[in-house]
GROMACS .gro file of C-alpha atoms in nm:
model
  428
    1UNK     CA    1  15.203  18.089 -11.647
    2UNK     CA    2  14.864  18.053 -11.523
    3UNK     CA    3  14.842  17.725 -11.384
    4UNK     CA    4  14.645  17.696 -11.085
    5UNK     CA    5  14.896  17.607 -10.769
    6UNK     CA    6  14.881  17.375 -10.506
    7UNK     CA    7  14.816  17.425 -10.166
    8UNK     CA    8  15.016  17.456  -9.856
    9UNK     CA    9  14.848  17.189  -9.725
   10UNK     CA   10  14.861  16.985 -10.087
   11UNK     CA   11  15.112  16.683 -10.038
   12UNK     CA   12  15.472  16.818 -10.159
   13UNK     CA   13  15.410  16.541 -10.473
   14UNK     CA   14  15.120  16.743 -10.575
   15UNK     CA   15  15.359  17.054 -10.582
   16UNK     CA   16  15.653  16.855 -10.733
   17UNK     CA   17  15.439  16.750 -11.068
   18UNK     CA   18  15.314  17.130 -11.045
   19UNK     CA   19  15.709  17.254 -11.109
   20UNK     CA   20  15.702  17.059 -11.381
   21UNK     CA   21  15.435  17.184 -11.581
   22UNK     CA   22  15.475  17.569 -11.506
   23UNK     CA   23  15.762  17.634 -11.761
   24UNK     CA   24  15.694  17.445 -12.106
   25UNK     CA   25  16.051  17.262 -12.133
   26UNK     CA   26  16.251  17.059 -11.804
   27UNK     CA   27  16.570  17.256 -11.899
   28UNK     CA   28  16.567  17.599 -11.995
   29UNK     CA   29  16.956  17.729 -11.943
   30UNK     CA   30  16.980  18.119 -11.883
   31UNK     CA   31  16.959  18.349 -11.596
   32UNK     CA   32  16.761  18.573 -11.714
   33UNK     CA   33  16.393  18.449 -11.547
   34UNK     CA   34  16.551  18.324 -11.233
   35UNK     CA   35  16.741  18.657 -11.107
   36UNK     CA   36  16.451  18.866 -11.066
   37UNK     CA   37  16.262  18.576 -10.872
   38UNK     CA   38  16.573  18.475 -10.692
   39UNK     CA   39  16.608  18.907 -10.611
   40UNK     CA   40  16.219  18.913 -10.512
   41UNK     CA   41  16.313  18.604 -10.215
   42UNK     CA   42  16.601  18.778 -10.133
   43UNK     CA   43  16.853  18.513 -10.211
   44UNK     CA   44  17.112  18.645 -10.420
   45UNK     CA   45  17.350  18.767 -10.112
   46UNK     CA   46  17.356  18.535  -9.878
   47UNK     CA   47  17.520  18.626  -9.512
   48UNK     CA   48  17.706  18.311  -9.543
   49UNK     CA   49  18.009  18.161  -9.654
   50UNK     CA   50  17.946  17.985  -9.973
   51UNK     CA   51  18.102  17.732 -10.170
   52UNK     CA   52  17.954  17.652 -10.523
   53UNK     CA   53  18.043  17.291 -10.697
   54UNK     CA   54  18.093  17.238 -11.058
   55UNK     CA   55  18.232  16.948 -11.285
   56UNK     CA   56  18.105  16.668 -11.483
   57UNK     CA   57  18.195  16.391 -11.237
   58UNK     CA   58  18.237  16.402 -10.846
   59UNK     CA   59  18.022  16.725 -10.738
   60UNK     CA   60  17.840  16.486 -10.495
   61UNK     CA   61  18.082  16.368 -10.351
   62UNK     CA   62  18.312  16.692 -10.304
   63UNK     CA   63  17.997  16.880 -10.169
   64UNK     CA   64  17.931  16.598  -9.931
   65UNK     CA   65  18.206  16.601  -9.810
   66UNK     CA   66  18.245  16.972  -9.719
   67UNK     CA   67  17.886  16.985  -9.578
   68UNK     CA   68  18.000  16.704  -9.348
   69UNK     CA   69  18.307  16.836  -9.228
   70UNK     CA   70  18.195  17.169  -9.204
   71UNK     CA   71  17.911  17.055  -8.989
   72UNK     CA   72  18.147  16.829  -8.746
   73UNK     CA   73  18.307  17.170  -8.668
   74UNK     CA   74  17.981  17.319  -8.581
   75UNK     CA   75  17.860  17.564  -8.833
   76UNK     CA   76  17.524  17.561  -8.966
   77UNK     CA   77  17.558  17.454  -9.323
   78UNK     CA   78  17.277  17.426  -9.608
   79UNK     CA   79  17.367  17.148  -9.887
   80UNK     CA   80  17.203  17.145 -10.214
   81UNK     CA   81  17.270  16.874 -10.398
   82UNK     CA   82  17.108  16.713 -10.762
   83UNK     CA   83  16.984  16.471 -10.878
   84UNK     CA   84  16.798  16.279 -10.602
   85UNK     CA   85  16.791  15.888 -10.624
   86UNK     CA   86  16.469  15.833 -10.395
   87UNK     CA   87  16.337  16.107 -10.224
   88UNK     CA   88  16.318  16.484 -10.395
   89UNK     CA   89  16.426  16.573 -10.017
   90UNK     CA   90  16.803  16.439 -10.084
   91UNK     CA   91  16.873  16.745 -10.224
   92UNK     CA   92  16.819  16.975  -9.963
   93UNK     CA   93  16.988  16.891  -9.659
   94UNK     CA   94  17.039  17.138  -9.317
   95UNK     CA   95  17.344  17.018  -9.037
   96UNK     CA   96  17.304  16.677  -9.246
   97UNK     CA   97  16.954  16.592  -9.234
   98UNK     CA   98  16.734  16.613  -9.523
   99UNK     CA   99  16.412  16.850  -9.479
  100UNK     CA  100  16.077  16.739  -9.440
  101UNK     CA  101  15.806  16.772  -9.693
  102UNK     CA  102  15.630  17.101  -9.509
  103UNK     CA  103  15.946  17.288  -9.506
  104UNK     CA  104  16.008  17.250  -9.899
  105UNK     CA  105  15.590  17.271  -9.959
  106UNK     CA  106  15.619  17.626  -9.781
  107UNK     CA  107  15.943  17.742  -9.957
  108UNK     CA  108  15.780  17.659 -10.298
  109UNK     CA  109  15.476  17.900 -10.153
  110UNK     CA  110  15.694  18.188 -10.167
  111UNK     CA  111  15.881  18.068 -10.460
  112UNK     CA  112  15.576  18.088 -10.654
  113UNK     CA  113  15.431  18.355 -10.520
  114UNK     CA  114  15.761  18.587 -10.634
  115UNK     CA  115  15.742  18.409 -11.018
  116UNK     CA  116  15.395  18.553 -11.018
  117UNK     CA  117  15.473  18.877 -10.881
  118UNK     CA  118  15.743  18.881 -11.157
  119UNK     CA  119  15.517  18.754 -11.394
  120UNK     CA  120  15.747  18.483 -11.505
  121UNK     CA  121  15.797  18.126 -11.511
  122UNK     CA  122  16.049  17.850 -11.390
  123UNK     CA  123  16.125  17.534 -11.498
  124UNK     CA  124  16.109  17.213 -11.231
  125UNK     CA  125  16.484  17.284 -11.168
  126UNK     CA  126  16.446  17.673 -11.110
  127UNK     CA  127  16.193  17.676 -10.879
  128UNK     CA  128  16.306  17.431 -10.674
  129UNK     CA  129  16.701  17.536 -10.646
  130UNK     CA  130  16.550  17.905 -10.510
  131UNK     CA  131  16.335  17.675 -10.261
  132UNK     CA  132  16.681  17.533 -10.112
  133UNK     CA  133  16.788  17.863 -10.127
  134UNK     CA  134  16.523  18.018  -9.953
  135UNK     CA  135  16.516  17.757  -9.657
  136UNK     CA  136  16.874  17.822  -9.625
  137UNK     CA  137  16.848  18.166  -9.583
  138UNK     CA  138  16.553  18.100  -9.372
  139UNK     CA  139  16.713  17.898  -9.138
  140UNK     CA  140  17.030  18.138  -9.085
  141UNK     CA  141  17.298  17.868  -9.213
  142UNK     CA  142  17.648  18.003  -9.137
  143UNK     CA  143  17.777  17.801  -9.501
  144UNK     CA  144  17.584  17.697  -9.796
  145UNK     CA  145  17.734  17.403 -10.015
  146UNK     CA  146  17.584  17.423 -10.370
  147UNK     CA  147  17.646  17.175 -10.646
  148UNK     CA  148  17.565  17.269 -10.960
  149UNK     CA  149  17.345  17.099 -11.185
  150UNK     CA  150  17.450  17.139 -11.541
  151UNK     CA  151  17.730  17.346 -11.676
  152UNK     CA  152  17.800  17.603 -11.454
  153UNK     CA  153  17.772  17.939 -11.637
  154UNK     CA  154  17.375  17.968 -11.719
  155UNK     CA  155  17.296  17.742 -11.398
  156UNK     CA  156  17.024  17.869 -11.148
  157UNK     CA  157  17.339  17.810 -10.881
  158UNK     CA  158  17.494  18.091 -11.066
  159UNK     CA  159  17.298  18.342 -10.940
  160UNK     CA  160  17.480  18.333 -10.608
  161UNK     CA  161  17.803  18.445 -10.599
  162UNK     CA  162  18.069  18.177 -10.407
  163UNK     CA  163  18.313  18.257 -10.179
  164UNK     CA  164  18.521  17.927 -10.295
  165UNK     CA  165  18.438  17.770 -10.668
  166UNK     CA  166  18.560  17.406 -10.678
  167UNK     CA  167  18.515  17.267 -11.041
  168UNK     CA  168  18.619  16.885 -10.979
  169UNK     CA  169  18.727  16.770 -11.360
  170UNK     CA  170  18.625  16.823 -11.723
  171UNK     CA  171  18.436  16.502 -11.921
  172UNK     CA  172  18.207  16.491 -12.224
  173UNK     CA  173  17.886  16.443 -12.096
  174UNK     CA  174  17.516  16.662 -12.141
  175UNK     CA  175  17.706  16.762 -12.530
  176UNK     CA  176  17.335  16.858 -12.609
  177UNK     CA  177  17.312  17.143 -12.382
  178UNK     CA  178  17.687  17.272 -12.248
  179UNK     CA  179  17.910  17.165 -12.580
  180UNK     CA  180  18.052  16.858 -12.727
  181UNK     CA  181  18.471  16.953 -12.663
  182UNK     CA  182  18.618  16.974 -12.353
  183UNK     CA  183  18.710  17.333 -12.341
  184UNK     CA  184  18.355  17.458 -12.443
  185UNK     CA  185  18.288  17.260 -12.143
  186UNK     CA  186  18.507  17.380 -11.960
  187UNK     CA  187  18.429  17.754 -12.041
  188UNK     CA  188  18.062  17.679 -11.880
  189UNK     CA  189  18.220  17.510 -11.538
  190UNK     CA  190  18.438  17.859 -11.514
  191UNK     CA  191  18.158  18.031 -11.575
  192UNK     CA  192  18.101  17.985 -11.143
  193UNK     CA  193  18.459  18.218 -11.102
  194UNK     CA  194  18.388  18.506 -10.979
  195UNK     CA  195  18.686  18.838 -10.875
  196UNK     CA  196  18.979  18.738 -10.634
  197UNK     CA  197  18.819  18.407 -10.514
  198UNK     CA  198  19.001  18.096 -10.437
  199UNK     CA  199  18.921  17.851 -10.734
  200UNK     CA  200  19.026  17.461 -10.660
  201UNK     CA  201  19.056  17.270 -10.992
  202UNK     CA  202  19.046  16.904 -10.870
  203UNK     CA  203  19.102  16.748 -11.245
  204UNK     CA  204  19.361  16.496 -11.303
  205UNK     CA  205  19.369  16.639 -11.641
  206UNK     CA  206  19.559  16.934 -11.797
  207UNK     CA  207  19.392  17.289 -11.699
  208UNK     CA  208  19.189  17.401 -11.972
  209UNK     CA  209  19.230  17.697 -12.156
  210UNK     CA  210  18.930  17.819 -12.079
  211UNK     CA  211  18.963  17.783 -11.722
  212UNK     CA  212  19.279  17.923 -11.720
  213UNK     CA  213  19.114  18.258 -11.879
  214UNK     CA  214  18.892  18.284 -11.607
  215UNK     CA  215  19.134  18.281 -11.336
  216UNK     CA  216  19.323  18.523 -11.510
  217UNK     CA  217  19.054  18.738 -11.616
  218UNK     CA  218  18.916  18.753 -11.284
  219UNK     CA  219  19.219  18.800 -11.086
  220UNK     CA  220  19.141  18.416 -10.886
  221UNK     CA  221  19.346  18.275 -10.660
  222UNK     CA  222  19.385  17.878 -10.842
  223UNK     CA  223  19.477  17.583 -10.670
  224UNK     CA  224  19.529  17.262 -10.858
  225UNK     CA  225  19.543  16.929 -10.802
  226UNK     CA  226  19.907  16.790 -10.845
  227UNK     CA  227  20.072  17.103 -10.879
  228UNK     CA  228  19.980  17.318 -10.563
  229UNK     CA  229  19.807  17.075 -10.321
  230UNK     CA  230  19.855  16.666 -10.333
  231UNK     CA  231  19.673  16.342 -10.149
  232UNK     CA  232  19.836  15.985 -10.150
  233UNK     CA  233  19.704  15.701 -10.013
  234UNK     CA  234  19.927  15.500  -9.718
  235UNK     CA  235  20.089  15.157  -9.798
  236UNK     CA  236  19.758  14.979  -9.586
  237UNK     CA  237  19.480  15.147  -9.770
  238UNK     CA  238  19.347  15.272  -9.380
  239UNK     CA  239  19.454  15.692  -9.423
  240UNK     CA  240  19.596  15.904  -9.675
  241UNK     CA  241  19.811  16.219  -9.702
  242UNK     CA  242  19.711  16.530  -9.792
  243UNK     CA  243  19.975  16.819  -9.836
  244UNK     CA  244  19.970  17.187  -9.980
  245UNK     CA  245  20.162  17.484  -9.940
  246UNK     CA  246  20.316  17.455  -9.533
  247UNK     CA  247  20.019  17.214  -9.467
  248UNK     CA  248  20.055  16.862  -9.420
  249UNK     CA  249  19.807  16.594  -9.283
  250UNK     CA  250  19.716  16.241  -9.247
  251UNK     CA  251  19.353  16.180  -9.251
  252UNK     CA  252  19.136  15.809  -9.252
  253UNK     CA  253  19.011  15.698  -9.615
  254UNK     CA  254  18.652  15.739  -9.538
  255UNK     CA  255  18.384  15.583  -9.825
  256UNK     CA  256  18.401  15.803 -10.035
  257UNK     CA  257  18.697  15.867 -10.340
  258UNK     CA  258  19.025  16.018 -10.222
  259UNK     CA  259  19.040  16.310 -10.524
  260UNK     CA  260  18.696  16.473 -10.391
  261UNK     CA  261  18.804  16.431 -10.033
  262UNK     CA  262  19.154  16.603 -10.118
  263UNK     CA  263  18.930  16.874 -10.304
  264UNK     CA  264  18.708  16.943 -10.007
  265UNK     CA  265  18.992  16.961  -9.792
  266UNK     CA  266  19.162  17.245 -10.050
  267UNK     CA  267  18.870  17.441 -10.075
  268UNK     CA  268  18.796  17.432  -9.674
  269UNK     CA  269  19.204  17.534  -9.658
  270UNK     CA  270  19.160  17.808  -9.846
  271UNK     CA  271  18.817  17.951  -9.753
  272UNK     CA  272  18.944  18.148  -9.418
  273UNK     CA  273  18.689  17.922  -9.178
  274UNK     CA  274  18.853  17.793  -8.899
  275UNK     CA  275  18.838  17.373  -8.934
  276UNK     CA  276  19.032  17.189  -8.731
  277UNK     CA  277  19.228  16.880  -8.809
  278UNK     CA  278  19.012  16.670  -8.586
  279UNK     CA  279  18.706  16.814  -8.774
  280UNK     CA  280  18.804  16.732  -9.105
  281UNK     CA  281  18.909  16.396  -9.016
  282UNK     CA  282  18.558  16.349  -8.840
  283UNK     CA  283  18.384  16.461  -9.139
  284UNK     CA  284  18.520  16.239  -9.357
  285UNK     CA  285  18.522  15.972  -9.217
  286UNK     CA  286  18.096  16.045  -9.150
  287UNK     CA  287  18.070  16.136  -9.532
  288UNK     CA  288  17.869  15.903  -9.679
  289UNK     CA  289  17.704  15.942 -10.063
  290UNK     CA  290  17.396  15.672 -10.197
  291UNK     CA  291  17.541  15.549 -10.527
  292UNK     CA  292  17.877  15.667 -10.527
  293UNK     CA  293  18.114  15.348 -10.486
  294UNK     CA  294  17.845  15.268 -10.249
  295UNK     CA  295  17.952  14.909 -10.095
  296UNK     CA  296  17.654  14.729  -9.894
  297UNK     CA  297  17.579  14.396  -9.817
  298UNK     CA  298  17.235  14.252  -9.920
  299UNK     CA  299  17.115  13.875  -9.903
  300UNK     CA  300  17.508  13.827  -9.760
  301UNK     CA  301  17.682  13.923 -10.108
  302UNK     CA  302  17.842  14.251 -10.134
  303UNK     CA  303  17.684  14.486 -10.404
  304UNK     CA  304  17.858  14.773 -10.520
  305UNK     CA  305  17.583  15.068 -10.644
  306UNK     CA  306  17.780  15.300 -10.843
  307UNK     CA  307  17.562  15.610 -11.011
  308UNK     CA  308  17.858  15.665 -11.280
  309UNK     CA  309  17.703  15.708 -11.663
  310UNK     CA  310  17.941  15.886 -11.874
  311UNK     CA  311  18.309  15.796 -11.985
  312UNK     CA  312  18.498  15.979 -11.741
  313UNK     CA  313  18.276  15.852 -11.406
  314UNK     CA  314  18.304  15.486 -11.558
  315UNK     CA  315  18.686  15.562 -11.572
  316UNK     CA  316  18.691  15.660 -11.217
  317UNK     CA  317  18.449  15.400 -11.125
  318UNK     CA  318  18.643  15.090 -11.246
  319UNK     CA  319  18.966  15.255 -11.103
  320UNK     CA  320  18.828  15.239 -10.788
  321UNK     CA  321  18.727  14.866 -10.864
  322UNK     CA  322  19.079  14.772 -10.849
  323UNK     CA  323  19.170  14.931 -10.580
  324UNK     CA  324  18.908  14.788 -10.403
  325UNK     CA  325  19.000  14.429 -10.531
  326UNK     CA  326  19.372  14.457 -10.436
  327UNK     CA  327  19.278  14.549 -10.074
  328UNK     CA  328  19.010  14.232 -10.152
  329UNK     CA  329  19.150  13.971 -10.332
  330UNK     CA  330  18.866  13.717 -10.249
  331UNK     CA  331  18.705  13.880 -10.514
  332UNK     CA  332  18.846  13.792 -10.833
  333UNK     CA  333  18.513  13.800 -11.049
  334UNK     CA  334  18.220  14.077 -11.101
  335UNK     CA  335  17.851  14.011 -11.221
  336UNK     CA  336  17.700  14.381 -11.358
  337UNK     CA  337  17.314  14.448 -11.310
  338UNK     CA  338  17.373  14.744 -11.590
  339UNK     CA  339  17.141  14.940 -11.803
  340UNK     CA  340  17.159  15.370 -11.905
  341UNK     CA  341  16.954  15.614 -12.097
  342UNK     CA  342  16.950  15.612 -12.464
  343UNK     CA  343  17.094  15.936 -12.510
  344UNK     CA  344  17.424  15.839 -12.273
  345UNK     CA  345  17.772  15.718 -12.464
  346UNK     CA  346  17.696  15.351 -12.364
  347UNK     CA  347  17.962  15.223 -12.598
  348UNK     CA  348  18.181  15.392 -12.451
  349UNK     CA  349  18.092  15.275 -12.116
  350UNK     CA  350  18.072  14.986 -12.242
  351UNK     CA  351  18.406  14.965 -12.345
  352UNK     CA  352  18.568  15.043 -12.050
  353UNK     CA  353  18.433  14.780 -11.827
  354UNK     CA  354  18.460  14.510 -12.098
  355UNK     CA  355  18.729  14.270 -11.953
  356UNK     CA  356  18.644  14.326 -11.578
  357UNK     CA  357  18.282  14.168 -11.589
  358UNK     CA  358  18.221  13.801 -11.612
  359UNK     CA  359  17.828  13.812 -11.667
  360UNK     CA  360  17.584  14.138 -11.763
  361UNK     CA  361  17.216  14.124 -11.652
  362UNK     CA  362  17.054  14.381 -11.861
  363UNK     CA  363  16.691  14.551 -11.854
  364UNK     CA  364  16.526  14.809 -11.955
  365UNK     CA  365  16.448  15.067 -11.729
  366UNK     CA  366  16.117  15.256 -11.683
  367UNK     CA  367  16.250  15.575 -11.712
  368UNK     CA  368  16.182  15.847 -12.008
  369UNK     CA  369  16.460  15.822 -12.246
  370UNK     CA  370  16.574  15.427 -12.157
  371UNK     CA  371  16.794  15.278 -12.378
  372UNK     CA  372  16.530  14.936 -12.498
  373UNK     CA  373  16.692  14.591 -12.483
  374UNK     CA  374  16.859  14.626 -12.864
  375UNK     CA  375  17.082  14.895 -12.788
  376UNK     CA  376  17.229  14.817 -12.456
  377UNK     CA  377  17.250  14.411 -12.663
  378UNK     CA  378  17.437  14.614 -12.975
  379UNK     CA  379  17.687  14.766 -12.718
  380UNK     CA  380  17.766  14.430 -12.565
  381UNK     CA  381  17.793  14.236 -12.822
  382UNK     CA  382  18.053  13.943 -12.804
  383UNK     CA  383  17.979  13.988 -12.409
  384UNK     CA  384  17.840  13.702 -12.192
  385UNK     CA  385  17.445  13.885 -12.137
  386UNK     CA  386  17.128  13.745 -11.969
  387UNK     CA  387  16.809  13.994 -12.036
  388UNK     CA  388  16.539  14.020 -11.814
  389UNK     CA  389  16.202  14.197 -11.793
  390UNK     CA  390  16.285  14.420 -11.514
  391UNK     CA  391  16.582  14.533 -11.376
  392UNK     CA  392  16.507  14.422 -11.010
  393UNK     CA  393  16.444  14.062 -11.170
  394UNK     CA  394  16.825  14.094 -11.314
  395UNK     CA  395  16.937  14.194 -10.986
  396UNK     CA  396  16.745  13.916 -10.817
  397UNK     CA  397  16.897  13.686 -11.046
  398UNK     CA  398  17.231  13.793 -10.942
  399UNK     CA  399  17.179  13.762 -10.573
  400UNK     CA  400  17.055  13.385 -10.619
  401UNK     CA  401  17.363  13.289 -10.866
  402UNK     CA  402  17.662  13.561 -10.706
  403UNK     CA  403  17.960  13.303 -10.554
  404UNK     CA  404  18.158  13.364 -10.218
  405UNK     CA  405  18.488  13.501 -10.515
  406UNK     CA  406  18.212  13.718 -10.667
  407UNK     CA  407  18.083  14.077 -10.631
  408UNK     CA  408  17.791  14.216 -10.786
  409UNK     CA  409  17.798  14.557 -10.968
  410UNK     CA  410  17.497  14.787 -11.028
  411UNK     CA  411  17.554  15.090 -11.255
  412UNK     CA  412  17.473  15.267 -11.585
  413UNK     CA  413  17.240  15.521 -11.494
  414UNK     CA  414  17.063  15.722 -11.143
  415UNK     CA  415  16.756  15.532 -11.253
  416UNK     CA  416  16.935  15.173 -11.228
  417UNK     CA  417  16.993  15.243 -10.864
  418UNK     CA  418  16.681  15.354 -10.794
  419UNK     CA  419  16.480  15.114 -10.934
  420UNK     CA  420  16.687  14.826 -10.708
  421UNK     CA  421  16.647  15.087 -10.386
  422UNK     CA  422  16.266  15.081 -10.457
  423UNK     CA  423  16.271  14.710 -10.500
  424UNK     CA  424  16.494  14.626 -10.190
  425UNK     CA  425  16.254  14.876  -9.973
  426UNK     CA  426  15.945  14.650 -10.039
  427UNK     CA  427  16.163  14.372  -9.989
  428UNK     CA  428  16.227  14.487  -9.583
   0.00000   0.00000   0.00000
């Protein structure tokens, strides 16, 4: 607890690699440390509408979504969002634009300036969720859009109660820290419900149990996907429908996928702000999300960056893959640029996209926890796989090789995409 801090006038780096030395593990789940510093800043009751994010796939894109429309009506909204891809600032975003490094660097002042006065620490993640917090309430935002990091229950998000809880679906993923079946899972995404809200489940799957407690016990008001509101895309692939309870309308696809759209739209429905139609269209069709189905042309071939690194986002990722190929049927071949972490279910990933890639270009990525060249071999073994040093050398590889019939993939892990973001900025 004694480390020496930064500066206000230290470069936000320097405070950055200080959150993440102050508490002695990354991720510490609990709320007891973080209330009393999050009470100290004044944080915990925000005069704003707020909607809180949970799930194991999706959060980015639901929260982007309602940030953007929300701000194409005209309210003042304050997005968190995690992990970042390139720049810490991604994660803290005000009317759509990420802050700059003094407004963090003087948020993470106060932050640590109320740990000390409470004589505790934070971890990396603690201290710099109460930062966006802080410049939120700072800035007088009329909504704050949180996505939660892990779980939901013993999150720092947690400490602020929502207005609207969305939980987007229920996978296996982080079994180390939030449980290893779906409805222990599921009993740490509820854990965001609080009394007489309006909770949106947005999971094609069966409502778990555990969810289904929460509602009750807290008296919630629950909306589900496929059973109280609905979204289906038009004949054309150009709009989609989305209809609840005396509500019907037809909106444009926008970039980003249709079941986080539909959720946004259900949790801005049933939040009492007053969005219009022409709003939420607007919004969605600006909502845009770095390595989610992200489509972009580089060196003329078109390169899908997809962020998805557990079973369920793979799922959802090579679902959209076809859909993207019927509506694009000069593609009729995919080269991956893959790698993950070690401790991710890459057989399982695996798995799923076996069949739908012609050629893997594996690496190693220089990342803590990276899966080395043997285990992402073992898991595609029987596949057609070139290794390379780097993974911007496999990607370059599959720029100079990719034909006119052929798109290039680039998934497995955060760090994948980064690593090719970094290599196509020095490129420019």
């Amino acid at each position: 607890m004694n480390h020496i801090a930064p500066l206000a006038t230290d470069h936000l780096q320097t405070w950055l690699t200080y959150w993440g030395h102050v508490h002695v593990t990354g991720i510490d789940l609990g709320l007891e440390r973080v209330i009393p510093v999050a009470e100290k800043l004044g944080v915990t009751r925000p005069d704003a509408k707020v909607f809180t994010v949970a799930g194991t796939n999706g959060k980015g894109s639901t929260t982007t979504t309602l940030a953007a429309i929300l701000n194409a009506q005209g309210y003042r909204v304050g997005l968190y969002q995690s992990p970042h891809i390139y720049r810490f600032n991604e994660r803290v975003k005000l009317a759509g634009i990420e802050v700059d490094d003094q407004c963090l660097i003087d948020a993470f002042v106060l932050v640590d300036q109320a740990r000390r006065a409470c004589d505790l620490s934070l971890s990396f993640f603690e201290a710099t969720t109460l930062a966006a917090f802080l410049i939120f309430k700072q800035q007088q935002c009329d909504v704050w859009v949180l996505e939660v990091g892990l779980g939901g229950r013993l999150d720092v998000v947690n400490v602020i109660d929502p207005d609207v809880a969305v939980i987007t679906n229920i996978g296996l993923d982080h079994t180390d820290w939030i449980g290893d079946t779906i409805e222990q899972i599921a009993f740490e995404k509820a854990g965001i419900i609080r009394p007489e809200i309006p909770v949106i489940f947005a999971g094609e799957q069966t409502l778990p149990q555990a969810i289904q407690d929460k509602v009750k016990a807290c008296q919630a008001k629950l909306s589900c996907l496929n059973q109280d509101y609905f979204y289906q895309l038009s004949v054309d692939g150009q709009s989609w429908n989305f209809a609840s309870a005396g509500t019907t309308m037809q909106l444009p696809t926008g970039a980003l996928a249709l079941a986080n759209s539909a959720a946004a739209v259900a949790a801005i429905l049933h939040s009492g702000l007053v969005v219009s139609v022409q709003s939420i269209a607007q919004g969605i069709r600006k909502a845009v999300l770095p390595g989610r189905f992200d489509i972009r042309q580089v060196a003329e071939k078109t390169v899908i960056f997809d962020a998805g690194h557990n079973p369920h986002g793979v799922e959802f990722l090579l679902n959209q893959l076809q859909k993207f190929k019927e509506y694009h049927k000069q593609y009729t071949e995919i080269i991956a640029v893959f790698s993950m972490l070690a401790d991710k279910d890459i057989d399982s990933v695996v798995n799923i996209l076996k069949g739908h890639i012609l050629k893997w270009k594996i690496a190693e990525l220089s990342a803590p926890r990276a899966a080395d060249l043997a285990q992402l071999q073992s898991a595609l073994e029987h596949e057609t796989v070139e290794q390379f040093d780097h993974i911007h050398a496999a990607f370059q590889s599959a720029l100079a090789e990719t034909k006119n019939n052929q798109l290039i993939l680039v998934c497995g892990s955060f760090h994948t995409l980064e690593a090719i973001w970094e290599y196509l900025e020095q490129c420019q």
